[in-house]
Amino acid sequence: MSLILDTPLVKNGHSFYVRAMPKVTAEHRLARRAQIVAAARSCVAEQGFHKTTMADVIRESGLSAGAVYGYFKSKDEIVAAIADDALGSIDKLFDELLARPEPLTPVGALQTVLEHVIFLAEQPGGDVTRIAVQAWAEALHNEAVHATASSKYLLLRGYFVEIARRAQADGTIDADTDPEYIAQVLFGMLPGFILQRLLLGDVSPATYTAGLAALLRP
Amino acid sequence: MSLILDTPLVKNGHSFYVRAMPKVTAEHRLARRAQIVAAARSCVAEQGFHKTTMADVIRESGLSAGAVYGYFKSKDEIVAAIADDALGSIDKLFDELLARPEPLTPVGALQTVLEHVIFLAEQPGGDVTRIAVQAWAEALHNEAVHATASSKYLLLRGYFVEIARRAQADGTIDADTDPEYIAQVLFGMLPGFILQRLLLGDVSPATYTAGLAALLRP
Amino acid sequence: MSLILDTPLVKNGHSFYVRAMPKVTAEHRLARRAQIVAAARSCVAEQGFHKTTMADVIRESGLSAGAVYGYFKSKDEIVAAIADDALGSIDKLFDELLARPEPLTPVGALQTVLEHVIFLAEQPGGDVTRIAVQAWAEALHNEAVHATASSKYLLLRGYFVEIARRAQADGTIDADTDPEYIAQVLFGMLPGFILQRLLLGDVSPATYTAGLAALLRP
Amino acid sequence: MSLILDTPLVKNGHSFYVRAMPKVTAEHRLARRAQIVAAARSCVAEQGFHKTTMADVIRESGLSAGAVYGYFKSKDEIVAAIADDALGSIDKLFDELLARPEPLTPVGALQTVLEHVIFLAEQPGGDVTRIAVQAWAEALHNEAVHATASSKYLLLRGYFVEIARRAQADGTIDADTDPEYIAQVLFGMLPGFILQRLLLGDVSPATYTAGLAALLRP
DNA sequence: GATGAATGAGAATTCATTCAT
DNA sequence: TATGAATGAATTCTCATTCAT
């Protein structure tokens, strides 16, 4: 990004300076925001939202205090952005599920989700599931986080409703039960999986799917 | 804590009250600790661990700063005590389950647990499940809370192992699957229930048990 | 303020500790507030409201940051308190005027006021008139200061209305003019005196009263 | 400031615009400075010197940060420029007074000045008198502003000395009093007028002149 | 010269904890 | 032991100013 001319051009009796109009703004701004969120995310995955100080985020992001505050008005906005970002993983789970050509069974859907959760958790830059757990706690007294969390979770749970409906249609599952209830249970297995993985460390998609399969098999 | 004298002694320009110091120390100490934890718990249920300040706890408990610090060395100790207290509810769930005369089926056990969770959550003094969610987040970077949480959760999950074994013994559940895996799934339904109840507000023991029953019914 | 007893009194089978109930609160609180305002005032007299930092006030007051914030919720509150305090000098001018046994003429009243302004300005702890000038500027965009200033100024101007009325009654001043207008002019000489004294340094009650007397003498 | 090219040059992934640099430098510079001072003045009239940030000035002026700093080395220089500009109104008062063909009486001179003060205050771009009040406060701890203010005020006061001399010459005013003292009082009525107008809002040239006339009439 | 993103010192404020009484 | 005023390090956020383009 070098300045091209140091000496003014002279044309029509006027001197001209060449001014860079960096296209920067749009993408650059987003990239910087992402950079900051990434820095913050890795702090939060380690220390939680509240032990993470702005100084941590600033240091980790490699920017200055002023720069960070140029992209986010407050720590709360960064917290919300991290939560959004982490809960955005839900969208990725969703895409993964919808990419499947054939319809999935309940167990199949759960297995797919669990495997993708593990995949996401192991991405570099801080375990998303750790952030999800922070987000659960935060959502209880932070309306912004609550709003994101509930909408994302309703979305994913909606997918399980669809799975339940199909299973009811082909007679695999009792057709008289509200598919929402079935989805509550299926979706409701995720937090328990995440929590046991983080706190007890002895679950895996394989053990979990095996356990569920055993329960479902008559 | 009776006052012996109603009229203050005045000496050196200061007034003094003479106050009875009951010898009860042992129980008294415990009562005081409980009083502080109760105060702190109701703050934490509303605001979370980190937004709850010592000043909040001190005000809510009706004691003085010095008094509170006489019973707890630090905020961290109070946090640990609240987590212990909240996770102690697990013991109550457990007692509830063991009190049953006849052995429970997986669905029955879950229903019993969910109903008791609701019962505990609705006790006055702050919803325990809100504190549990805070404790999950805290456990990720607070060893004391992590230790309590994991031991309690292993204990409760152990109960579900027992349930699974019984169901395998009487042929209700496939006997070739490790009962630990089955317990992971059964126990793993609790966090999802708690979370959906707090964040989405549309689950109940009835809907959940119906959903699970539909899944299990062939 | 020494603790009287180190060893518990034992009476009626109970042990007693003697607890100091410092009468502190009421007067002590006021004294501390005054101490902080005094510190702040001397800073403000030198540097103005905005160049005076909380760190300055804290250092000058000899207290800690926390202590200062225990008495004032914000810098704005301290600013308001200083303005109140400085504008409270108006009350002192007023008292001075009302203490006079015989009624004053316009020139006499002005002279008395100017002399007392000088007296107050020369008190140790920061020239009040410098703070008054800051308060004028502040009042233009600080509602709290504006409210105090306008009420105090109306009060003092009201005194001059009274002076004007008397002068009209005894025929010294034209009776057909609204005494409020006359008071506006009399009271309105004060800011100009204060300003010329601070910025030009060449006015005194003597020169000012001489000038006014010359104007009034036919 | 005409753009020669409508289509950006693109080079190295950046787009460039070529802009005409008028040779006008001298006037252009002054125009730009005036533009910046005007922007800053309207901010200061609303918020005072210290609440006005450079960001405010930059936004209001429509220029870039760099551009503003190209014309003023620091905020302090802008503050000084605004004060100079506002105190420059004194020159306008002065011109107004000297433009009168016949010599003025003290009351006449004051009336003329007050009326012109109102005229200036009501010009668009921020009430000059509000800025004057800020300048008074600033002059107490800003040598540049102090220097400008005192020289301007001495100048205007000098005019009143002249008025006083004339009145002494034609016997309207006692000849034994130093005309400087009389000027102190006459000039000293201005700040009180400005302040009462801004803080109390109930004075006008008419009420003020009426009040003064009543005082002077035997 | 012009731009505006970036800088970083410094400001206001909070809060866990202590300690004289 | 009990009190609660006091402490001061740590935290969030601002804003005058610079500098690569």
Short mmCIF file of N, CA and C in Angstrom, two decimals, chain C residues 33-170:
data_model
loop_
_atom_site.label_atom_id
_atom_site.label_comp_id
_atom_site.label_asym_id
_atom_site.label_seq_id
_atom_site.Cartn_x
_atom_site.Cartn_y
_atom_site.Cartn_z
N ARG C 33 -16.93 15.29 53.80
CA ARG C 33 -17.41 15.93 52.57
C ARG C 33 -16.76 17.30 52.42
N ALA C 34 -16.75 18.04 53.54
CA ALA C 34 -16.17 19.38 53.52
C ALA C 34 -14.69 19.31 53.16
N GLN C 35 -14.03 18.29 53.71
CA GLN C 35 -12.60 18.11 53.45
C GLN C 35 -12.37 17.87 51.95
N ILE C 36 -13.22 17.06 51.37
CA ILE C 36 -13.08 16.76 49.94
C ILE C 36 -13.40 18.00 49.11
N VAL C 37 -14.47 18.68 49.47
CA VAL C 37 -14.84 19.87 48.71
C VAL C 37 -13.74 20.92 48.82
N ALA C 38 -13.15 21.04 50.01
CA ALA C 38 -12.08 22.02 50.19
C ALA C 38 -10.91 21.69 49.28
N ALA C 39 -10.55 20.41 49.26
CA ALA C 39 -9.44 19.98 48.41
C ALA C 39 -9.77 20.28 46.95
N ALA C 40 -10.97 19.89 46.57
CA ALA C 40 -11.38 20.09 45.18
C ALA C 40 -11.40 21.58 44.85
N ARG C 41 -11.89 22.35 45.79
CA ARG C 41 -12.00 23.78 45.55
C ARG C 41 -10.65 24.41 45.25
N SER C 42 -9.66 24.01 46.02
CA SER C 42 -8.37 24.66 45.79
C SER C 42 -7.81 24.23 44.44
N CYS C 43 -8.09 22.97 44.04
CA CYS C 43 -7.66 22.56 42.69
C CYS C 43 -8.38 23.38 41.62
N VAL C 44 -9.68 23.52 41.80
CA VAL C 44 -10.49 24.18 40.78
C VAL C 44 -10.14 25.67 40.69
N ALA C 45 -9.83 26.27 41.82
CA ALA C 45 -9.47 27.68 41.78
C ALA C 45 -8.21 27.87 40.94
N GLU C 46 -7.33 26.89 40.99
CA GLU C 46 -6.09 26.98 40.21
C GLU C 46 -6.26 26.57 38.75
N GLN C 47 -6.98 25.47 38.55
CA GLN C 47 -6.96 24.84 37.22
C GLN C 47 -8.29 24.85 36.50
N GLY C 48 -9.34 25.21 37.18
CA GLY C 48 -10.65 25.11 36.56
C GLY C 48 -11.26 23.73 36.76
N PHE C 49 -12.56 23.62 36.49
CA PHE C 49 -13.26 22.36 36.73
C PHE C 49 -12.70 21.22 35.90
N HIS C 50 -12.34 21.51 34.67
CA HIS C 50 -12.06 20.39 33.77
C HIS C 50 -10.62 19.93 33.79
N LYS C 51 -9.72 20.83 34.09
CA LYS C 51 -8.33 20.38 34.19
C LYS C 51 -8.10 19.69 35.53
N THR C 52 -9.00 19.91 36.46
CA THR C 52 -8.89 19.24 37.75
C THR C 52 -9.34 17.80 37.59
N THR C 53 -8.44 16.86 37.83
CA THR C 53 -8.80 15.45 37.70
C THR C 53 -9.18 14.89 39.07
N MET C 54 -9.86 13.78 39.04
CA MET C 54 -10.20 13.13 40.30
C MET C 54 -8.92 12.78 41.05
N ALA C 55 -7.90 12.42 40.31
CA ALA C 55 -6.62 12.11 40.95
C ALA C 55 -6.11 13.33 41.72
N ASP C 56 -6.27 14.51 41.15
CA ASP C 56 -5.87 15.73 41.86
C ASP C 56 -6.64 15.85 43.17
N VAL C 57 -7.95 15.70 43.06
CA VAL C 57 -8.80 15.86 44.25
C VAL C 57 -8.43 14.82 45.30
N ILE C 58 -8.20 13.60 44.83
CA ILE C 58 -7.88 12.51 45.75
C ILE C 58 -6.56 12.81 46.46
N ARG C 59 -5.55 13.20 45.69
CA ARG C 59 -4.25 13.51 46.28
C ARG C 59 -4.39 14.66 47.30
N GLU C 60 -5.02 15.73 46.83
CA GLU C 60 -5.14 16.93 47.66
C GLU C 60 -5.94 16.67 48.94
N SER C 61 -6.94 15.79 48.83
CA SER C 61 -7.80 15.55 50.00
C SER C 61 -7.10 14.65 51.02
N GLY C 62 -6.07 13.97 50.57
CA GLY C 62 -5.38 13.07 51.48
C GLY C 62 -6.13 11.76 51.70
N LEU C 63 -7.22 11.58 50.95
CA LEU C 63 -7.98 10.33 51.08
C LEU C 63 -7.65 9.40 49.92
N SER C 64 -8.29 8.26 49.92
CA SER C 64 -8.11 7.32 48.82
C SER C 64 -9.24 7.50 47.82
N ALA C 65 -9.04 6.96 46.64
CA ALA C 65 -10.07 7.05 45.60
C ALA C 65 -11.40 6.52 46.13
N GLY C 66 -11.33 5.36 46.71
CA GLY C 66 -12.56 4.74 47.22
C GLY C 66 -13.26 5.61 48.24
N ALA C 67 -12.47 6.21 49.12
CA ALA C 67 -13.06 7.06 50.16
C ALA C 67 -13.79 8.23 49.53
N VAL C 68 -13.15 8.87 48.58
CA VAL C 68 -13.78 10.03 47.93
C VAL C 68 -15.09 9.60 47.27
N TYR C 69 -15.04 8.47 46.60
CA TYR C 69 -16.26 8.00 45.95
C TYR C 69 -17.30 7.49 46.94
N GLY C 70 -16.88 7.31 48.17
CA GLY C 70 -17.85 6.97 49.20
C GLY C 70 -18.69 8.18 49.60
N TYR C 71 -18.15 9.35 49.33
CA TYR C 71 -18.86 10.57 49.72
C TYR C 71 -19.51 11.28 48.54
N PHE C 72 -18.97 11.03 47.35
CA PHE C 72 -19.54 11.64 46.15
C PHE C 72 -19.63 10.57 45.06
N LYS C 73 -20.78 10.49 44.45
CA LYS C 73 -20.98 9.41 43.48
C LYS C 73 -20.18 9.62 42.20
N SER C 74 -19.84 10.85 41.88
CA SER C 74 -19.16 11.11 40.62
C SER C 74 -18.45 12.45 40.68
N LYS C 75 -17.63 12.69 39.71
CA LYS C 75 -16.96 13.98 39.61
C LYS C 75 -18.01 15.08 39.47
N ASP C 76 -19.03 14.81 38.71
CA ASP C 76 -20.09 15.80 38.54
C ASP C 76 -20.70 16.23 39.87
N GLU C 77 -20.83 15.28 40.76
CA GLU C 77 -21.39 15.63 42.07
C GLU C 77 -20.43 16.54 42.83
N ILE C 78 -19.14 16.29 42.66
CA ILE C 78 -18.17 17.15 43.33
C ILE C 78 -18.20 18.54 42.72
N VAL C 79 -18.28 18.58 41.40
CA VAL C 79 -18.37 19.87 40.72
C VAL C 79 -19.57 20.66 41.26
N ALA C 80 -20.69 19.97 41.34
CA ALA C 80 -21.90 20.63 41.85
C ALA C 80 -21.68 21.11 43.28
N ALA C 81 -21.02 20.26 44.08
CA ALA C 81 -20.79 20.63 45.48
C ALA C 81 -19.89 21.85 45.59
N ILE C 82 -18.87 21.91 44.74
CA ILE C 82 -17.97 23.08 44.78
C ILE C 82 -18.75 24.33 44.37
N ALA C 83 -19.53 24.18 43.31
CA ALA C 83 -20.30 25.33 42.84
C ALA C 83 -21.26 25.79 43.94
N ASP C 84 -21.94 24.83 44.56
CA ASP C 84 -22.84 25.17 45.65
C ASP C 84 -22.10 25.91 46.75
N ASP C 85 -20.95 25.34 47.09
CA ASP C 85 -20.15 25.90 48.17
C ASP C 85 -19.73 27.33 47.82
N ALA C 86 -19.25 27.51 46.60
CA ALA C 86 -18.78 28.84 46.21
C ALA C 86 -19.95 29.82 46.13
N LEU C 87 -21.03 29.36 45.56
CA LEU C 87 -22.19 30.23 45.43
C LEU C 87 -22.84 30.47 46.78
N GLY C 88 -22.51 29.58 47.74
CA GLY C 88 -22.98 29.79 49.10
C GLY C 88 -22.41 31.08 49.70
N SER C 89 -21.34 31.57 49.11
CA SER C 89 -20.76 32.84 49.58
C SER C 89 -21.77 33.97 49.43
N ILE C 90 -22.65 33.79 48.46
CA ILE C 90 -23.71 34.77 48.27
C ILE C 90 -24.50 34.94 49.57
N ASP C 91 -24.76 33.80 50.20
CA ASP C 91 -25.50 33.86 51.46
C ASP C 91 -24.75 34.70 52.48
N LYS C 92 -23.42 34.56 52.44
CA LYS C 92 -22.61 35.31 53.40
C LYS C 92 -22.67 36.81 53.10
N LEU C 93 -22.64 37.12 51.82
CA LEU C 93 -22.79 38.54 51.44
C LEU C 93 -24.11 39.06 51.97
N PHE C 94 -25.10 38.24 51.77
CA PHE C 94 -26.46 38.59 52.17
C PHE C 94 -26.56 38.85 53.67
N ASP C 95 -26.01 37.90 54.41
CA ASP C 95 -26.03 38.04 55.87
C ASP C 95 -25.35 39.34 56.27
N GLU C 96 -24.21 39.58 55.63
CA GLU C 96 -23.44 40.78 55.91
C GLU C 96 -24.31 42.03 55.71
N LEU C 97 -25.05 42.02 54.62
CA LEU C 97 -25.88 43.17 54.29
C LEU C 97 -27.02 43.36 55.28
N LEU C 98 -27.66 42.22 55.61
CA LEU C 98 -28.82 42.31 56.50
C LEU C 98 -28.41 42.66 57.93
N ALA C 99 -27.13 42.41 58.24
CA ALA C 99 -26.67 42.69 59.60
C ALA C 99 -26.59 44.19 59.87
N ARG C 100 -26.51 44.96 58.78
CA ARG C 100 -26.43 46.42 58.95
C ARG C 100 -27.67 46.97 59.64
N PRO C 101 -27.46 47.81 60.64
CA PRO C 101 -28.63 48.34 61.37
C PRO C 101 -29.42 49.32 60.50
N GLU C 102 -28.71 50.29 59.92
CA GLU C 102 -29.42 51.32 59.14
C GLU C 102 -29.54 50.86 57.68
N PRO C 103 -30.59 51.31 57.00
CA PRO C 103 -30.76 50.98 55.60
C PRO C 103 -29.63 51.56 54.76
N LEU C 104 -29.27 50.83 53.71
CA LEU C 104 -28.15 51.25 52.88
C LEU C 104 -28.62 51.97 51.62
N THR C 105 -27.79 52.88 51.15
CA THR C 105 -28.05 53.50 49.85
C THR C 105 -27.50 52.56 48.79
N PRO C 106 -27.87 52.78 47.52
CA PRO C 106 -27.31 51.94 46.47
C PRO C 106 -25.79 51.90 46.51
N VAL C 107 -25.16 53.05 46.56
CA VAL C 107 -23.70 53.05 46.57
C VAL C 107 -23.16 52.35 47.80
N GLY C 108 -23.80 52.58 48.93
CA GLY C 108 -23.36 51.95 50.17
C GLY C 108 -23.48 50.44 50.09
N ALA C 109 -24.60 49.96 49.55
CA ALA C 109 -24.80 48.51 49.43
C ALA C 109 -23.74 47.92 48.54
N LEU C 110 -23.49 48.57 47.42
CA LEU C 110 -22.50 48.04 46.50
C LEU C 110 -21.13 47.99 47.15
N GLN C 111 -20.82 49.08 47.84
CA GLN C 111 -19.51 49.12 48.50
C GLN C 111 -19.36 47.98 49.51
N THR C 112 -20.39 47.80 50.31
CA THR C 112 -20.36 46.72 51.30
C THR C 112 -20.14 45.37 50.61
N VAL C 113 -20.90 45.15 49.55
CA VAL C 113 -20.78 43.87 48.85
C VAL C 113 -19.37 43.71 48.28
N LEU C 114 -18.87 44.72 47.62
CA LEU C 114 -17.54 44.60 47.02
C LEU C 114 -16.48 44.32 48.06
N GLU C 115 -16.60 45.03 49.17
CA GLU C 115 -15.60 44.81 50.22
C GLU C 115 -15.67 43.38 50.76
N HIS C 116 -16.90 42.89 50.89
CA HIS C 116 -17.00 41.53 51.41
C HIS C 116 -16.55 40.50 50.37
N VAL C 117 -16.77 40.82 49.10
CA VAL C 117 -16.27 39.93 48.04
C VAL C 117 -14.75 39.81 48.15
N ILE C 118 -14.09 40.94 48.33
CA ILE C 118 -12.64 40.91 48.48
C ILE C 118 -12.24 40.10 49.70
N PHE C 119 -12.95 40.34 50.78
CA PHE C 119 -12.65 39.60 52.01
C PHE C 119 -12.75 38.09 51.77
N LEU C 120 -13.84 37.69 51.13
CA LEU C 120 -14.03 36.26 50.87
C LEU C 120 -12.97 35.73 49.90
N ALA C 121 -12.66 36.54 48.89
CA ALA C 121 -11.70 36.10 47.87
C ALA C 121 -10.33 35.86 48.48
N GLU C 122 -10.03 36.59 49.54
CA GLU C 122 -8.71 36.47 50.13
C GLU C 122 -8.62 35.42 51.23
N GLN C 123 -9.73 34.78 51.52
CA GLN C 123 -9.68 33.69 52.50
C GLN C 123 -8.77 32.59 51.97
N PRO C 124 -8.14 31.88 52.85
CA PRO C 124 -7.29 30.78 52.36
C PRO C 124 -8.15 29.66 51.78
N GLY C 125 -7.55 28.87 50.93
CA GLY C 125 -8.26 27.71 50.38
C GLY C 125 -8.77 27.94 48.98
N GLY C 126 -8.30 28.99 48.32
CA GLY C 126 -8.70 29.20 46.92
C GLY C 126 -9.67 30.35 46.79
N ASP C 127 -9.34 31.27 45.91
CA ASP C 127 -10.16 32.47 45.69
C ASP C 127 -11.56 32.08 45.18
N VAL C 128 -12.58 32.42 46.00
CA VAL C 128 -13.96 32.05 45.62
C VAL C 128 -14.37 32.67 44.30
N THR C 129 -13.84 33.85 44.01
CA THR C 129 -14.31 34.51 42.79
C THR C 129 -13.83 33.77 41.54
N ARG C 130 -12.67 33.15 41.66
CA ARG C 130 -12.20 32.35 40.53
C ARG C 130 -13.16 31.18 40.30
N ILE C 131 -13.61 30.62 41.39
CA ILE C 131 -14.55 29.51 41.26
C ILE C 131 -15.89 29.99 40.73
N ALA C 132 -16.28 31.17 41.15
CA ALA C 132 -17.53 31.73 40.63
C ALA C 132 -17.46 31.86 39.12
N VAL C 133 -16.32 32.34 38.61
CA VAL C 133 -16.18 32.49 37.16
C VAL C 133 -16.29 31.13 36.47
N GLN C 134 -15.64 30.11 37.06
CA GLN C 134 -15.78 28.75 36.52
C GLN C 134 -17.25 28.34 36.52
N ALA C 135 -17.92 28.67 37.62
CA ALA C 135 -19.32 28.26 37.76
C ALA C 135 -20.19 28.93 36.70
N TRP C 136 -19.88 30.19 36.36
CA TRP C 136 -20.66 30.84 35.30
C TRP C 136 -20.57 30.02 34.01
N ALA C 137 -19.32 29.67 33.67
CA ALA C 137 -19.11 28.91 32.42
C ALA C 137 -19.80 27.56 32.50
N GLU C 138 -19.66 26.94 33.66
CA GLU C 138 -20.25 25.61 33.84
C GLU C 138 -21.77 25.65 33.78
N ALA C 139 -22.32 26.70 34.35
CA ALA C 139 -23.79 26.81 34.42
C ALA C 139 -24.44 26.81 33.05
N LEU C 140 -23.65 27.18 32.03
CA LEU C 140 -24.23 27.24 30.69
C LEU C 140 -24.52 25.87 30.10
N HIS C 141 -23.91 24.83 30.67
CA HIS C 141 -24.24 23.50 30.13
C HIS C 141 -24.27 22.44 31.23
N ASN C 142 -24.57 22.88 32.43
CA ASN C 142 -24.67 21.93 33.54
C ASN C 142 -25.88 22.38 34.35
N GLU C 143 -26.93 21.63 34.23
CA GLU C 143 -28.19 22.08 34.81
C GLU C 143 -28.11 22.26 36.32
N ALA C 144 -27.40 21.36 37.00
CA ALA C 144 -27.31 21.46 38.46
C ALA C 144 -26.68 22.79 38.86
N VAL C 145 -25.58 23.11 38.21
CA VAL C 145 -24.89 24.36 38.54
C VAL C 145 -25.76 25.56 38.15
N HIS C 146 -26.39 25.44 37.00
CA HIS C 146 -27.26 26.53 36.56
C HIS C 146 -28.36 26.81 37.59
N ALA C 147 -28.95 25.74 38.10
CA ALA C 147 -30.04 25.89 39.07
C ALA C 147 -29.56 26.62 40.32
N THR C 148 -28.43 26.18 40.86
CA THR C 148 -27.90 26.82 42.05
C THR C 148 -27.57 28.28 41.77
N ALA C 149 -26.86 28.49 40.68
CA ALA C 149 -26.42 29.85 40.38
C ALA C 149 -27.62 30.77 40.22
N SER C 150 -28.60 30.34 39.45
CA SER C 150 -29.69 31.28 39.19
C SER C 150 -30.47 31.56 40.48
N SER C 151 -30.66 30.54 41.32
CA SER C 151 -31.42 30.83 42.54
C SER C 151 -30.65 31.76 43.46
N LYS C 152 -29.34 31.53 43.57
CA LYS C 152 -28.54 32.40 44.45
C LYS C 152 -28.52 33.83 43.91
N TYR C 153 -28.38 33.94 42.61
CA TYR C 153 -28.27 35.28 42.03
C TYR C 153 -29.59 36.03 42.13
N LEU C 154 -30.67 35.31 41.97
CA LEU C 154 -31.98 35.96 42.14
C LEU C 154 -32.15 36.46 43.56
N LEU C 155 -31.66 35.65 44.48
CA LEU C 155 -31.74 36.03 45.89
C LEU C 155 -31.01 37.34 46.15
N LEU C 156 -29.76 37.38 45.71
CA LEU C 156 -28.97 38.58 45.96
C LEU C 156 -29.55 39.79 45.20
N ARG C 157 -29.99 39.53 43.99
CA ARG C 157 -30.54 40.64 43.22
C ARG C 157 -31.80 41.17 43.91
N GLY C 158 -32.52 40.24 44.54
CA GLY C 158 -33.71 40.65 45.29
C GLY C 158 -33.37 41.66 46.38
N TYR C 159 -32.20 41.48 46.97
CA TYR C 159 -31.76 42.43 47.98
C TYR C 159 -31.63 43.83 47.37
N PHE C 160 -31.08 43.88 46.18
CA PHE C 160 -30.91 45.17 45.53
C PHE C 160 -32.25 45.79 45.13
N VAL C 161 -33.22 44.94 44.85
CA VAL C 161 -34.57 45.45 44.58
C VAL C 161 -35.05 46.24 45.81
N GLU C 162 -34.80 45.65 46.94
CA GLU C 162 -35.23 46.29 48.19
C GLU C 162 -34.54 47.64 48.38
N ILE C 163 -33.25 47.65 48.13
CA ILE C 163 -32.47 48.89 48.21
C ILE C 163 -33.06 49.94 47.26
N ALA C 164 -33.36 49.49 46.06
CA ALA C 164 -33.91 50.41 45.06
C ALA C 164 -35.24 50.98 45.54
N ARG C 165 -36.07 50.13 46.08
CA ARG C 165 -37.39 50.58 46.58
C ARG C 165 -37.24 51.67 47.62
N ARG C 166 -36.32 51.38 48.53
CA ARG C 166 -36.11 52.38 49.60
C ARG C 166 -35.64 53.71 49.03
N ALA C 167 -34.72 53.64 48.09
CA ALA C 167 -34.20 54.86 47.49
C ALA C 167 -35.30 55.60 46.74
N GLN C 168 -36.18 54.82 46.15
CA GLN C 168 -37.31 55.45 45.47
C GLN C 168 -38.25 56.10 46.48
N ALA C 169 -38.43 55.40 47.61
CA ALA C 169 -39.34 55.92 48.64
C ALA C 169 -38.85 57.26 49.20
N ASP C 170 -37.53 57.34 49.44
CA ASP C 170 -37.04 58.60 50.00
C ASP C 170 -36.63 59.61 48.92
#
